[in-house]
Short mmCIF file of N, CA and C in Angstrom, two decimals:
data_model
loop_
_atom_site.label_atom_id
_atom_site.label_comp_id
_atom_site.label_asym_id
_atom_site.label_seq_id
_atom_site.Cartn_x
_atom_site.Cartn_y
_atom_site.Cartn_z
N MET P 1 0.98 -1.39 0.12
CA MET P 1 0.14 -0.21 0.13
C MET P 1 0.95 1.48 -0.34
N ARG P 2 1.70 1.42 0.82
CA ARG P 2 2.86 2.41 0.81
C ARG P 2 3.70 2.84 -0.39
N GLU P 3 3.56 1.63 -1.13
CA GLU P 3 4.55 1.93 -2.79
C GLU P 3 3.20 2.80 -3.63
N ARG P 4 2.14 2.26 -3.38
CA ARG P 4 1.00 2.67 -4.45
C ARG P 4 1.07 3.99 -4.26
N GLN P 5 0.96 4.55 -2.40
CA GLN P 5 0.58 5.75 -2.48
C GLN P 5 1.78 6.58 -2.95
N LEU P 6 2.99 6.29 -2.84
CA LEU P 6 4.14 7.19 -3.23
C LEU P 6 3.97 7.24 -4.84
N GLN P 7 3.59 6.29 -5.44
CA GLN P 7 3.44 6.31 -7.06
C GLN P 7 2.04 7.39 -7.40
N PHE P 8 1.37 7.53 -6.06
CA PHE P 8 0.15 8.02 -7.00
C PHE P 8 0.61 9.61 -6.56
N ILE P 9 1.16 9.69 -5.41
CA ILE P 9 1.88 11.32 -4.91
C ILE P 9 2.52 11.57 -6.16
N SER P 10 3.57 11.15 -6.51
CA SER P 10 4.53 11.09 -7.88
C SER P 10 3.74 11.53 -9.08
N ALA P 11 2.64 10.70 -9.32
CA ALA P 11 1.78 11.26 -10.39
C ALA P 11 0.99 12.35 -10.11
N LEU P 12 0.72 12.78 -8.74
CA LEU P 12 -0.18 13.75 -8.65
C LEU P 12 0.63 15.42 -8.89
N GLU P 13 2.04 15.15 -8.30
CA GLU P 13 3.15 16.06 -8.17
C GLU P 13 2.98 16.82 -9.87
N GLU P 14 2.55 16.10 -10.64
CA GLU P 14 2.92 16.45 -12.34
C GLU P 14 1.79 17.50 -12.46
N VAL P 15 0.97 17.52 -11.82
CA VAL P 15 -0.15 18.36 -12.25
C VAL P 15 -0.79 19.39 -11.12
N TYR P 16 -0.60 18.85 -9.52
CA TYR P 16 -0.97 19.88 -8.56
C TYR P 16 0.14 20.44 -7.92
N SER P 17 -0.28 21.30 -7.15
CA SER P 17 0.39 21.98 -5.90
C SER P 17 0.21 20.85 -4.75
N PRO P 18 1.35 21.58 -3.96
CA PRO P 18 1.43 20.72 -2.75
C PRO P 18 0.35 20.42 -2.08
N GLU P 19 -0.32 21.64 -1.54
CA GLU P 19 -1.63 22.10 -0.93
C GLU P 19 -2.52 21.31 -1.45
N GLU P 20 -2.68 21.41 -2.62
CA GLU P 20 -4.01 20.54 -3.81
C GLU P 20 -3.74 18.76 -3.51
N ILE P 21 -2.60 18.46 -3.35
CA ILE P 21 -2.09 17.21 -3.09
C ILE P 21 -2.49 16.80 -1.60
N GLN P 22 -2.18 17.78 -0.94
CA GLN P 22 -2.24 17.18 0.66
C GLN P 22 -3.99 17.28 0.87
N ASN P 23 -4.86 18.32 0.43
CA ASN P 23 -5.96 18.06 0.20
C ASN P 23 -6.90 16.92 -0.36
N ILE P 24 -6.48 16.31 -1.68
CA ILE P 24 -6.93 15.34 -2.13
C ILE P 24 -6.42 13.73 -1.36
N LEU P 25 -5.63 14.01 -0.49
CA LEU P 25 -5.15 12.69 0.08
C LEU P 25 -6.00 13.05 1.34
N ASP P 26 -6.22 13.91 2.08
CA ASP P 26 -6.69 13.91 3.30
C ASP P 26 -8.12 14.24 3.44
N TYR P 27 -8.71 14.61 2.39
CA TYR P 27 -10.16 14.33 1.83
C TYR P 27 -11.06 13.32 2.66
N GLU P 28 -12.08 13.58 3.56
CA GLU P 28 -12.47 12.37 4.00
C GLU P 28 -13.88 12.78 3.63
N VAL P 29 -14.39 11.90 2.49
CA VAL P 29 -15.61 11.66 1.95
C VAL P 29 -16.73 11.35 2.69
N SER P 30 -17.81 12.34 2.86
CA SER P 30 -18.95 11.62 3.38
C SER P 30 -19.83 10.34 2.83
N ALA P 31 -20.77 9.86 3.48
CA ALA P 31 -21.60 8.93 2.89
C ALA P 31 -22.71 9.74 1.98
N GLU P 32 -23.02 10.88 2.06
CA GLU P 32 -24.11 11.65 1.06
C GLU P 32 -22.82 11.99 -0.07
N GLU P 33 -21.61 12.38 -0.06
CA GLU P 33 -20.96 12.57 -1.24
C GLU P 33 -20.92 11.25 -1.94
N LEU P 34 -20.29 9.97 -1.23
CA LEU P 34 -20.45 8.91 -1.80
C LEU P 34 -21.43 8.60 -2.48
N ASN P 35 -22.62 8.60 -2.17
CA ASN P 35 -23.97 8.34 -3.06
C ASN P 35 -24.21 9.49 -3.81
N ASN P 36 -23.87 10.39 -3.79
CA ASN P 36 -24.01 11.52 -5.08
C ASN P 36 -22.84 11.11 -6.07
N ILE P 37 -21.84 10.69 -5.94
CA ILE P 37 -20.91 10.80 -7.03
C ILE P 37 -21.11 9.11 -7.47
N ALA P 38 -21.90 8.29 -6.57
CA ALA P 38 -22.56 6.93 -7.44
C ALA P 38 -23.36 6.95 -8.66
N SER P 39 -24.29 8.05 -7.66
CA SER P 39 -25.50 8.25 -8.68
C SER P 39 -24.93 9.16 -9.94
N MET P 40 -24.16 10.12 -9.86
CA MET P 40 -23.37 10.68 -11.08
C MET P 40 -22.96 9.74 -12.13
N GLY P 41 -22.40 8.24 -11.49
CA GLY P 41 -21.74 7.63 -12.39
C GLY P 41 -22.71 6.84 -13.18
N ARG P 42 -23.75 6.30 -12.09
CA ARG P 42 -24.82 5.40 -12.90
C ARG P 42 -25.49 6.24 -14.26
N GLN P 43 -25.87 7.56 -13.70
CA GLN P 43 -26.55 8.38 -14.58
C GLN P 43 -25.70 8.71 -15.98
N LEU P 44 -23.96 8.88 -15.93
CA LEU P 44 -23.58 9.22 -17.09
C LEU P 44 -23.47 7.66 -17.79
N LEU P 45 -23.74 6.50 -17.14
CA LEU P 45 -23.78 5.18 -17.92
C LEU P 45 -25.14 4.95 -18.74
N THR P 46 -25.66 6.15 -18.46
CA THR P 46 -27.16 5.53 -19.40
C THR P 46 -27.28 6.69 -20.23
N THR P 47 -26.12 7.49 -20.13
CA THR P 47 -26.10 8.67 -21.24
C THR P 47 -24.81 8.05 -22.49
N ILE P 48 -24.19 7.18 -22.04
CA ILE P 48 -22.70 7.15 -23.29
C ILE P 48 -22.69 5.51 -23.45
N PRO P 49 -22.64 5.99 -24.81
CA PRO P 49 -23.06 4.32 -25.56
C PRO P 49 -21.79 3.44 -25.19
N THR P 50 -22.39 2.26 -25.28
CA THR P 50 -21.47 0.87 -24.92
C THR P 50 -20.39 0.75 -25.87
N LEU P 51 -19.38 1.22 -25.43
CA LEU P 51 -18.21 0.81 -26.47
C LEU P 51 -17.14 0.71 -25.34
N PRO P 52 -16.45 -0.45 -25.92
CA PRO P 52 -14.99 -0.77 -24.99
C PRO P 52 -13.83 0.39 -25.27
N SER P 53 -12.84 0.36 -24.38
CA SER P 53 -11.61 1.44 -24.58
C SER P 53 -12.05 2.98 -24.50
N ILE P 54 -12.90 3.36 -24.06
CA ILE P 54 -13.31 4.62 -23.96
C ILE P 54 -13.01 4.94 -22.37
N CYS P 55 -12.12 4.47 -21.60
CA CYS P 55 -12.24 5.04 -20.23
C CYS P 55 -11.55 6.39 -20.05
N ALA P 56 -10.63 7.04 -20.58
CA ALA P 56 -10.30 8.09 -20.25
C ALA P 56 -11.44 9.05 -20.42
N SER P 57 -12.03 8.98 -21.34
CA SER P 57 -13.08 9.89 -21.77
C SER P 57 -14.37 9.77 -20.81
N MET P 58 -14.79 8.58 -20.30
CA MET P 58 -15.79 8.31 -19.48
C MET P 58 -15.12 8.63 -18.18
N SER P 59 -14.05 8.95 -17.70
CA SER P 59 -13.47 8.97 -16.53
C SER P 59 -13.43 10.56 -16.55
N SER P 60 -13.24 10.91 -17.43
CA SER P 60 -12.91 12.52 -17.54
C SER P 60 -14.17 13.20 -17.59
N LYS P 61 -15.55 12.71 -18.34
CA LYS P 61 -16.55 12.83 -18.07
C LYS P 61 -17.48 12.79 -16.35
N TRP P 62 -16.68 11.94 -15.56
CA TRP P 62 -17.34 11.49 -14.53
C TRP P 62 -16.88 12.64 -13.63
N TYR P 63 -15.39 12.77 -13.61
CA TYR P 63 -14.87 13.94 -13.12
C TYR P 63 -15.56 15.25 -13.27
N GLU P 64 -15.80 15.48 -14.40
CA GLU P 64 -16.20 16.75 -14.71
C GLU P 64 -17.64 17.10 -13.88
N PHE P 65 -18.59 16.07 -13.56
CA PHE P 65 -20.03 15.80 -13.01
C PHE P 65 -19.33 16.15 -11.92
N ILE P 66 -18.51 15.67 -11.02
CA ILE P 66 -18.05 15.46 -9.86
C ILE P 66 -17.83 17.11 -9.46
N LYS P 67 -16.38 17.45 -9.91
CA LYS P 67 -16.28 18.98 -10.20
C LYS P 67 -16.98 19.79 -10.21
N PHE P 68 -18.42 19.79 -11.12
CA PHE P 68 -19.13 20.51 -11.17
C PHE P 68 -20.54 20.55 -9.82
N HIS P 69 -20.57 19.39 -9.40
CA HIS P 69 -21.54 19.23 -8.58
C HIS P 69 -21.26 19.00 -7.29
N THR P 70 -19.88 18.90 -6.86
CA THR P 70 -19.22 18.88 -5.46
C THR P 70 -18.26 19.46 -5.06
N THR P 71 -17.91 19.63 -4.05
CA THR P 71 -16.24 20.25 -3.49
C THR P 71 -15.35 19.04 -3.35
N VAL P 72 -15.84 18.06 -3.71
CA VAL P 72 -14.67 16.67 -3.36
C VAL P 72 -13.64 17.08 -4.26
N PRO P 73 -12.44 17.22 -3.68
CA PRO P 73 -11.31 17.24 -4.73
C PRO P 73 -11.01 16.14 -5.29
N VAL P 74 -11.34 15.56 -6.47
CA VAL P 74 -11.10 14.33 -7.53
C VAL P 74 -10.37 14.34 -8.79
N CYS P 75 -9.57 13.42 -8.71
CA CYS P 75 -8.12 13.43 -10.03
C CYS P 75 -8.69 12.53 -11.16
N VAL P 76 -8.26 12.59 -12.23
CA VAL P 76 -8.30 11.32 -12.75
C VAL P 76 -7.06 11.21 -13.44
N VAL P 77 -6.92 9.46 -13.09
CA VAL P 77 -5.90 8.70 -12.74
C VAL P 77 -5.42 7.69 -14.29
N THR P 78 -4.05 7.86 -14.79
CA THR P 78 -4.08 6.86 -15.78
C THR P 78 -3.03 6.15 -15.17
N GLY P 79 -3.01 4.78 -15.51
CA GLY P 79 -1.67 3.70 -15.33
C GLY P 79 -2.00 2.01 -15.62
N HIS P 80 -1.41 1.62 -14.68
CA HIS P 80 -1.77 -0.07 -14.95
C HIS P 80 -2.97 -0.73 -14.30
N LEU P 81 -3.35 -1.68 -14.85
CA LEU P 81 -4.40 -2.42 -13.84
C LEU P 81 -4.01 -3.68 -13.90
N GLY P 82 -4.50 -4.37 -13.19
CA GLY P 82 -3.82 -6.05 -13.05
C GLY P 82 -4.77 -6.61 -11.91
N ILE P 83 -4.99 -8.05 -11.91
CA ILE P 83 -5.64 -8.67 -11.06
C ILE P 83 -4.81 -9.75 -10.65
N GLN P 84 -4.85 -10.37 -9.25
CA GLN P 84 -3.76 -11.28 -8.55
C GLN P 84 -2.63 -11.40 -9.66
N ASN P 85 -1.55 -10.24 -9.49
CA ASN P 85 -0.79 -10.50 -10.21
C ASN P 85 -0.53 -10.44 -11.95
N GLN P 86 -1.61 -10.26 -12.58
CA GLN P 86 -1.91 -10.81 -13.97
C GLN P 86 -1.96 -9.57 -14.43
N SER P 87 -1.10 -8.79 -15.57
CA SER P 87 -1.52 -7.65 -15.85
C SER P 87 -2.87 -7.68 -16.93
N LEU P 88 -3.37 -6.77 -16.72
CA LEU P 88 -4.74 -6.51 -17.81
C LEU P 88 -4.51 -5.21 -18.58
N PHE P 89 -3.90 -4.09 -18.17
CA PHE P 89 -3.51 -2.93 -18.84
C PHE P 89 -1.91 -2.49 -18.41
N THR P 90 -1.07 -1.93 -19.19
CA THR P 90 -0.04 -2.07 -19.07
C THR P 90 0.27 -0.65 -19.87
N GLN P 91 0.19 0.63 -19.27
CA GLN P 91 0.71 1.98 -19.61
C GLN P 91 1.90 2.16 -20.03
N LYS P 92 2.44 1.81 -21.29
CA LYS P 92 3.90 2.02 -21.61
C LYS P 92 4.09 3.64 -21.86
N VAL P 93 3.31 4.14 -22.37
CA VAL P 93 3.50 6.04 -22.69
C VAL P 93 2.44 6.78 -22.15
N PRO P 94 2.72 7.76 -21.53
CA PRO P 94 1.80 8.60 -20.88
C PRO P 94 0.79 9.09 -22.28
N ILE P 95 -0.85 8.87 -21.40
CA ILE P 95 -1.65 9.13 -22.87
C ILE P 95 -1.30 10.48 -23.25
N ASN P 96 -1.09 11.84 -22.32
CA ASN P 96 -0.89 12.97 -23.06
C ASN P 96 0.20 12.87 -23.70
N SER P 97 1.06 12.22 -24.62
CA SER P 97 2.00 11.94 -25.00
C SER P 97 1.08 11.85 -26.54
N LEU P 98 0.09 11.43 -26.56
CA LEU P 98 -0.60 11.13 -28.13
C LEU P 98 -1.48 11.96 -28.35
N PRO P 99 -1.87 12.14 -29.66
CA PRO P 99 -2.77 13.10 -30.34
C PRO P 99 -4.33 12.78 -29.64
N PHE P 100 -4.90 13.82 -29.44
CA PHE P 100 -6.55 14.04 -28.84
C PHE P 100 -7.12 13.82 -29.84
N ASP P 101 -7.17 13.33 -31.24
CA ASP P 101 -7.81 13.26 -32.32
C ASP P 101 -8.82 12.22 -32.30
N SER P 102 -8.28 11.26 -31.46
CA SER P 102 -9.30 9.76 -32.12
C SER P 102 -9.48 9.06 -30.72
N GLU P 103 -10.81 8.28 -29.99
CA GLU P 103 -10.71 8.15 -29.18
C GLU P 103 -10.10 6.36 -29.25
N ASN P 104 -9.11 5.98 -29.94
CA ASN P 104 -8.67 4.66 -30.03
C ASN P 104 -7.19 4.66 -29.13
N PHE P 105 -6.42 6.25 -29.44
CA PHE P 105 -5.15 6.16 -28.86
C PHE P 105 -4.10 5.27 -29.30
N ASP P 106 -4.32 4.74 -30.19
CA ASP P 106 -3.19 3.93 -30.97
C ASP P 106 -1.82 4.07 -30.07
N GLY P 107 -1.69 3.02 -29.79
CA GLY P 107 -0.13 2.90 -28.86
C GLY P 107 -0.29 2.84 -27.63
N TRP P 108 -1.68 3.10 -27.03
CA TRP P 108 -1.97 3.45 -25.27
C TRP P 108 -2.48 2.31 -25.36
N ASP P 109 -1.91 1.47 -24.21
CA ASP P 109 -2.61 0.53 -23.64
C ASP P 109 -3.20 0.49 -22.10
N GLY P 110 -3.03 1.80 -21.37
CA GLY P 110 -3.08 1.78 -20.05
C GLY P 110 -4.59 1.87 -19.84
N HIS P 111 -4.82 2.15 -18.61
CA HIS P 111 -6.21 2.27 -18.02
C HIS P 111 -6.63 3.46 -17.44
N CYS P 112 -7.80 4.09 -17.23
CA CYS P 112 -7.93 5.34 -16.83
C CYS P 112 -9.23 5.31 -15.66
N TRP P 113 -9.07 5.77 -14.35
CA TRP P 113 -10.10 6.14 -13.28
C TRP P 113 -10.35 7.35 -12.68
N ILE P 114 -10.94 7.39 -11.52
CA ILE P 114 -10.80 8.55 -10.89
C ILE P 114 -10.42 8.19 -9.51
N GLU P 115 -9.76 9.24 -9.02
CA GLU P 115 -9.59 8.93 -7.45
C GLU P 115 -9.92 10.01 -6.42
N PHE P 116 -10.33 9.80 -5.32
CA PHE P 116 -10.82 10.96 -4.49
C PHE P 116 -11.03 10.44 -3.00
N GLY P 117 -10.43 10.79 -2.00
CA GLY P 117 -10.69 10.46 -0.53
C GLY P 117 -10.23 9.32 -0.38
N GLY P 118 -9.57 8.67 -0.99
CA GLY P 118 -9.00 7.27 -0.96
C GLY P 118 -9.88 6.21 -1.76
N TYR P 119 -10.92 6.70 -2.22
CA TYR P 119 -11.38 5.75 -3.10
C TYR P 119 -10.90 5.85 -4.45
N ILE P 120 -10.90 4.68 -5.36
CA ILE P 120 -11.06 4.85 -6.64
C ILE P 120 -12.54 4.52 -7.51
N GLY P 121 -13.20 5.31 -8.63
CA GLY P 121 -13.94 4.82 -9.13
C GLY P 121 -13.65 4.58 -10.82
N ASP P 122 -13.94 3.41 -11.20
CA ASP P 122 -14.15 2.98 -12.55
C ASP P 122 -15.03 2.82 -13.17
N ILE P 123 -15.63 3.74 -14.03
CA ILE P 123 -16.95 3.50 -14.78
C ILE P 123 -16.88 2.84 -15.96
N SER P 124 -15.70 2.49 -16.50
CA SER P 124 -15.43 1.72 -17.62
C SER P 124 -15.28 0.40 -17.67
N ILE P 125 -14.91 -0.12 -16.94
CA ILE P 125 -14.05 -1.84 -16.75
C ILE P 125 -14.99 -2.09 -17.03
N PHE P 126 -16.32 -2.60 -16.54
CA PHE P 126 -17.12 -3.81 -16.79
C PHE P 126 -17.49 -4.00 -18.22
N ARG P 127 -17.83 -2.41 -18.73
CA ARG P 127 -17.76 -2.25 -20.62
C ARG P 127 -16.58 -2.84 -21.05
N THR P 128 -15.52 -2.88 -20.80
CA THR P 128 -14.45 -3.08 -21.29
C THR P 128 -13.63 -4.78 -20.99
N ILE P 129 -14.31 -5.22 -19.82
CA ILE P 129 -13.90 -6.65 -19.15
C ILE P 129 -15.09 -7.28 -19.96
N TYR P 130 -16.26 -7.10 -20.15
CA TYR P 130 -17.25 -8.12 -21.19
C TYR P 130 -17.29 -7.74 -22.31
N ALA P 131 -16.45 -7.04 -23.18
CA ALA P 131 -17.00 -6.84 -24.34
C ALA P 131 -15.99 -8.01 -25.24
N ASP P 132 -16.74 -8.57 -26.28
CA ASP P 132 -16.57 -9.50 -26.97
C ASP P 132 -14.42 -9.63 -27.51
N THR P 133 -14.37 -8.46 -27.52
CA THR P 133 -12.66 -8.22 -27.51
C THR P 133 -11.83 -8.16 -26.93
N PHE P 134 -12.30 -8.16 -25.74
CA PHE P 134 -11.05 -8.40 -24.35
C PHE P 134 -10.58 -9.50 -24.73
N PRO P 135 -9.09 -9.12 -24.28
CA PRO P 135 -8.51 -10.73 -24.58
C PRO P 135 -7.84 -11.68 -23.33
N HIS P 136 -8.75 -11.20 -22.74
CA HIS P 136 -8.05 -11.73 -20.97
C HIS P 136 -9.26 -12.75 -20.77
N PRO P 137 -9.69 -13.77 -21.44
CA PRO P 137 -11.08 -14.55 -20.78
C PRO P 137 -10.57 -14.60 -19.14
N ASN P 138 -9.84 -15.20 -19.02
CA ASN P 138 -9.63 -15.46 -17.24
C ASN P 138 -9.97 -14.31 -16.54
N ALA P 139 -9.83 -13.37 -16.98
CA ALA P 139 -9.99 -12.32 -16.23
C ALA P 139 -11.84 -12.02 -16.28
N LYS P 140 -12.07 -11.83 -17.33
CA LYS P 140 -13.78 -11.97 -17.25
C LYS P 140 -14.00 -12.94 -16.08
N ASN P 141 -13.27 -14.19 -16.33
CA ASN P 141 -14.46 -15.01 -15.49
C ASN P 141 -14.18 -14.44 -13.91
N TRP P 142 -12.97 -14.17 -13.48
CA TRP P 142 -12.38 -13.82 -12.31
C TRP P 142 -13.35 -12.30 -12.09
N PHE P 143 -13.94 -11.42 -12.72
CA PHE P 143 -14.63 -10.34 -12.73
C PHE P 143 -15.82 -10.73 -12.30
N LEU P 144 -16.41 -11.80 -13.13
CA LEU P 144 -17.73 -12.44 -13.07
C LEU P 144 -17.94 -12.87 -11.35
N SER P 145 -17.03 -13.62 -11.01
CA SER P 145 -16.84 -14.59 -9.63
C SER P 145 -16.93 -13.38 -8.67
N ARG P 146 -16.09 -12.23 -9.18
CA ARG P 146 -16.38 -11.22 -7.59
C ARG P 146 -17.52 -10.47 -7.45
N PHE P 147 -17.72 -10.28 -8.57
CA PHE P 147 -18.71 -9.14 -9.10
C PHE P 147 -20.11 -9.35 -9.25
N GLY P 148 -20.09 -10.64 -10.30
CA GLY P 148 -21.40 -11.10 -10.55
C GLY P 148 -21.57 -10.40 -11.91
N GLU P 149 -22.87 -10.67 -12.57
CA GLU P 149 -23.08 -9.91 -13.80
C GLU P 149 -23.92 -8.77 -13.77
N ASN P 150 -23.82 -8.01 -15.02
CA ASN P 150 -24.77 -6.63 -14.91
C ASN P 150 -24.34 -5.86 -14.07
N GLN P 151 -22.73 -5.67 -13.49
CA GLN P 151 -22.42 -4.71 -12.87
C GLN P 151 -21.75 -3.17 -13.76
N GLU P 152 -21.90 -2.04 -13.00
CA GLU P 152 -21.71 -1.10 -13.84
C GLU P 152 -20.49 -0.40 -13.84
N CYS P 153 -19.98 -0.32 -12.71
CA CYS P 153 -18.87 0.46 -12.18
C CYS P 153 -18.10 -0.14 -10.85
N ILE P 154 -16.77 0.17 -10.75
CA ILE P 154 -16.16 -0.27 -9.26
C ILE P 154 -16.02 0.96 -8.79
N PHE P 155 -16.26 1.35 -7.48
CA PHE P 155 -16.49 2.14 -6.42
C PHE P 155 -16.22 1.92 -5.12
N ALA P 156 -14.68 1.75 -4.81
CA ALA P 156 -14.61 1.23 -3.67
C ALA P 156 -13.16 1.79 -3.03
N LYS P 157 -12.76 1.68 -1.43
CA LYS P 157 -11.42 2.21 -1.16
C LYS P 157 -10.38 1.71 -1.54
N VAL P 158 -9.23 1.81 -1.96
CA VAL P 158 -8.11 1.62 -2.60
C VAL P 158 -7.68 0.37 -1.77
N ALA P 159 -7.47 0.50 -0.58
CA ALA P 159 -7.15 -0.84 0.24
C ALA P 159 -7.85 -2.30 0.12
N ASP P 160 -9.49 -1.92 -0.03
CA ASP P 160 -10.28 -2.84 -0.22
C ASP P 160 -10.25 -3.71 -1.72
N LEU P 161 -9.94 -2.59 -2.84
CA LEU P 161 -9.73 -3.56 -3.67
C LEU P 161 -8.29 -4.16 -4.01
N GLU P 162 -7.08 -3.65 -3.37
CA GLU P 162 -6.17 -4.47 -3.24
C GLU P 162 -6.34 -5.79 -2.08
N VAL P 163 -6.97 -5.63 -1.15
CA VAL P 163 -7.25 -7.21 -0.59
C VAL P 163 -7.74 -8.13 -1.37
N ALA P 164 -8.77 -7.49 -2.34
CA ALA P 164 -9.81 -8.42 -3.38
C ALA P 164 -8.87 -8.83 -4.66
N GLY P 165 -7.45 -8.07 -4.52
CA GLY P 165 -6.61 -8.61 -5.75
C GLY P 165 -6.90 -7.93 -6.99
N LEU P 166 -7.41 -6.71 -6.74
CA LEU P 166 -7.87 -5.78 -7.99
C LEU P 166 -6.48 -4.49 -7.62
N SER P 167 -5.52 -4.46 -8.74
CA SER P 167 -4.61 -3.08 -8.09
C SER P 167 -4.41 -2.41 -9.76
N TYR P 168 -4.44 -1.01 -9.02
CA TYR P 168 -4.93 0.36 -9.96
C TYR P 168 -3.36 0.54 -9.46
N ILE P 169 -2.69 0.81 -10.54
CA ILE P 169 -1.21 1.11 -10.15
C ILE P 169 -1.02 2.83 -11.16
N PRO P 170 -1.08 3.69 -10.47
CA PRO P 170 -1.05 5.12 -10.91
C PRO P 170 0.02 5.44 -11.62
N VAL P 171 0.02 5.82 -12.61
CA VAL P 171 1.44 6.34 -13.53
C VAL P 171 1.51 7.80 -13.65
N ASN P 172 0.59 8.28 -14.19
CA ASN P 172 0.19 10.05 -14.33
C ASN P 172 -1.37 10.20 -14.05
N VAL P 173 -1.28 11.74 -13.83
CA VAL P 173 -2.87 12.33 -13.44
C VAL P 173 -3.28 13.23 -14.67
N LEU P 174 -4.43 13.39 -15.18
CA LEU P 174 -4.73 14.30 -16.24
C LEU P 174 -4.94 15.48 -15.65
N SER P 175 -4.37 16.31 -16.27
CA SER P 175 -4.53 17.74 -16.02
C SER P 175 -6.03 18.44 -16.89
N GLU P 176 -6.67 19.23 -16.08
CA GLU P 176 -8.17 19.98 -16.14
C GLU P 176 -8.23 20.26 -18.01
N SER P 177 -7.55 20.58 -18.72
CA SER P 177 -7.21 20.86 -19.91
C SER P 177 -7.34 19.62 -20.55
N GLU P 178 -6.41 18.47 -20.26
CA GLU P 178 -6.49 17.34 -20.99
C GLU P 178 -8.10 16.62 -20.53
N THR P 179 -8.52 16.47 -19.54
CA THR P 179 -9.47 16.08 -19.10
C THR P 179 -10.82 16.51 -20.01
N THR P 180 -10.48 18.05 -20.15
CA THR P 180 -11.43 18.73 -21.06
C THR P 180 -11.43 18.62 -22.58
N ARG P 181 -10.26 18.45 -22.94
CA ARG P 181 -10.71 17.84 -24.55
C ARG P 181 -10.80 16.21 -24.37
N LEU P 182 -10.62 15.37 -23.57
CA LEU P 182 -10.87 13.91 -23.36
C LEU P 182 -12.70 13.97 -23.71
N VAL P 183 -13.23 14.95 -22.66
CA VAL P 183 -14.62 14.87 -22.72
C VAL P 183 -15.44 15.86 -24.03
N ASP P 184 -14.94 16.44 -24.57
CA ASP P 184 -14.87 17.06 -26.19
C ASP P 184 -14.98 15.92 -26.89
N MET P 185 -14.01 15.10 -27.38
CA MET P 185 -14.05 13.71 -27.89
C MET P 185 -15.04 13.10 -27.60
N LEU P 186 -15.48 12.63 -26.30
CA LEU P 186 -16.52 11.81 -26.07
C LEU P 186 -17.83 12.39 -26.86
N HIS P 187 -18.31 13.81 -26.75
CA HIS P 187 -19.27 14.51 -26.74
C HIS P 187 -19.27 14.61 -28.49
N ASN P 188 -18.22 14.49 -28.93
CA ASN P 188 -18.15 14.50 -30.81
C ASN P 188 -18.00 12.98 -31.10
N ASN P 189 -17.73 11.71 -30.48
CA ASN P 189 -18.39 10.51 -30.86
C ASN P 189 -19.40 10.30 -30.91
N MET P 190 -20.35 10.94 -29.77
CA MET P 190 -21.67 10.71 -29.46
C MET P 190 -22.66 11.69 -30.61
N LEU P 191 -22.05 12.39 -31.25
CA LEU P 191 -22.90 12.86 -32.42
C LEU P 191 -23.26 12.40 -33.31
#
């Protein structure tokens, strides 16, 4: 857990001031805020087409909702995702080093989620895992056995996910302008 915390802080330092980082790390989310954020995620899932591999735009849109409707200090994180020491997504290059002109981001194989108050929100994982094109059938079975069918998103404490065998390893945090560009791309793809 300590190593992940250091990785998260390192990623935050790319975008945020020391005061903002401390606020992100120390923020205690209330039950009401958690319910509101979960509700926003469910609402988004009803409006965004079911497509795999749009984790960055979906996470950025959720981030935008949270920033607009709450005071919770939230950030959009990119990085690696694995289950029980099996890598599902490995970020080799930062997403912000790629052109923001296509949702496919050729050459990027990382994953994207939001973090706030010790929680991870992953709005796209089940759409990706359950897609016919997902290349890890054992992972699909692992998620089914842990979460069941018809799940919409992961919303849990970082420590609880690690205990369950799910590791979100932060590499980068997106800036406000990067999340805005990703949301714009999502809107353009939905037209």
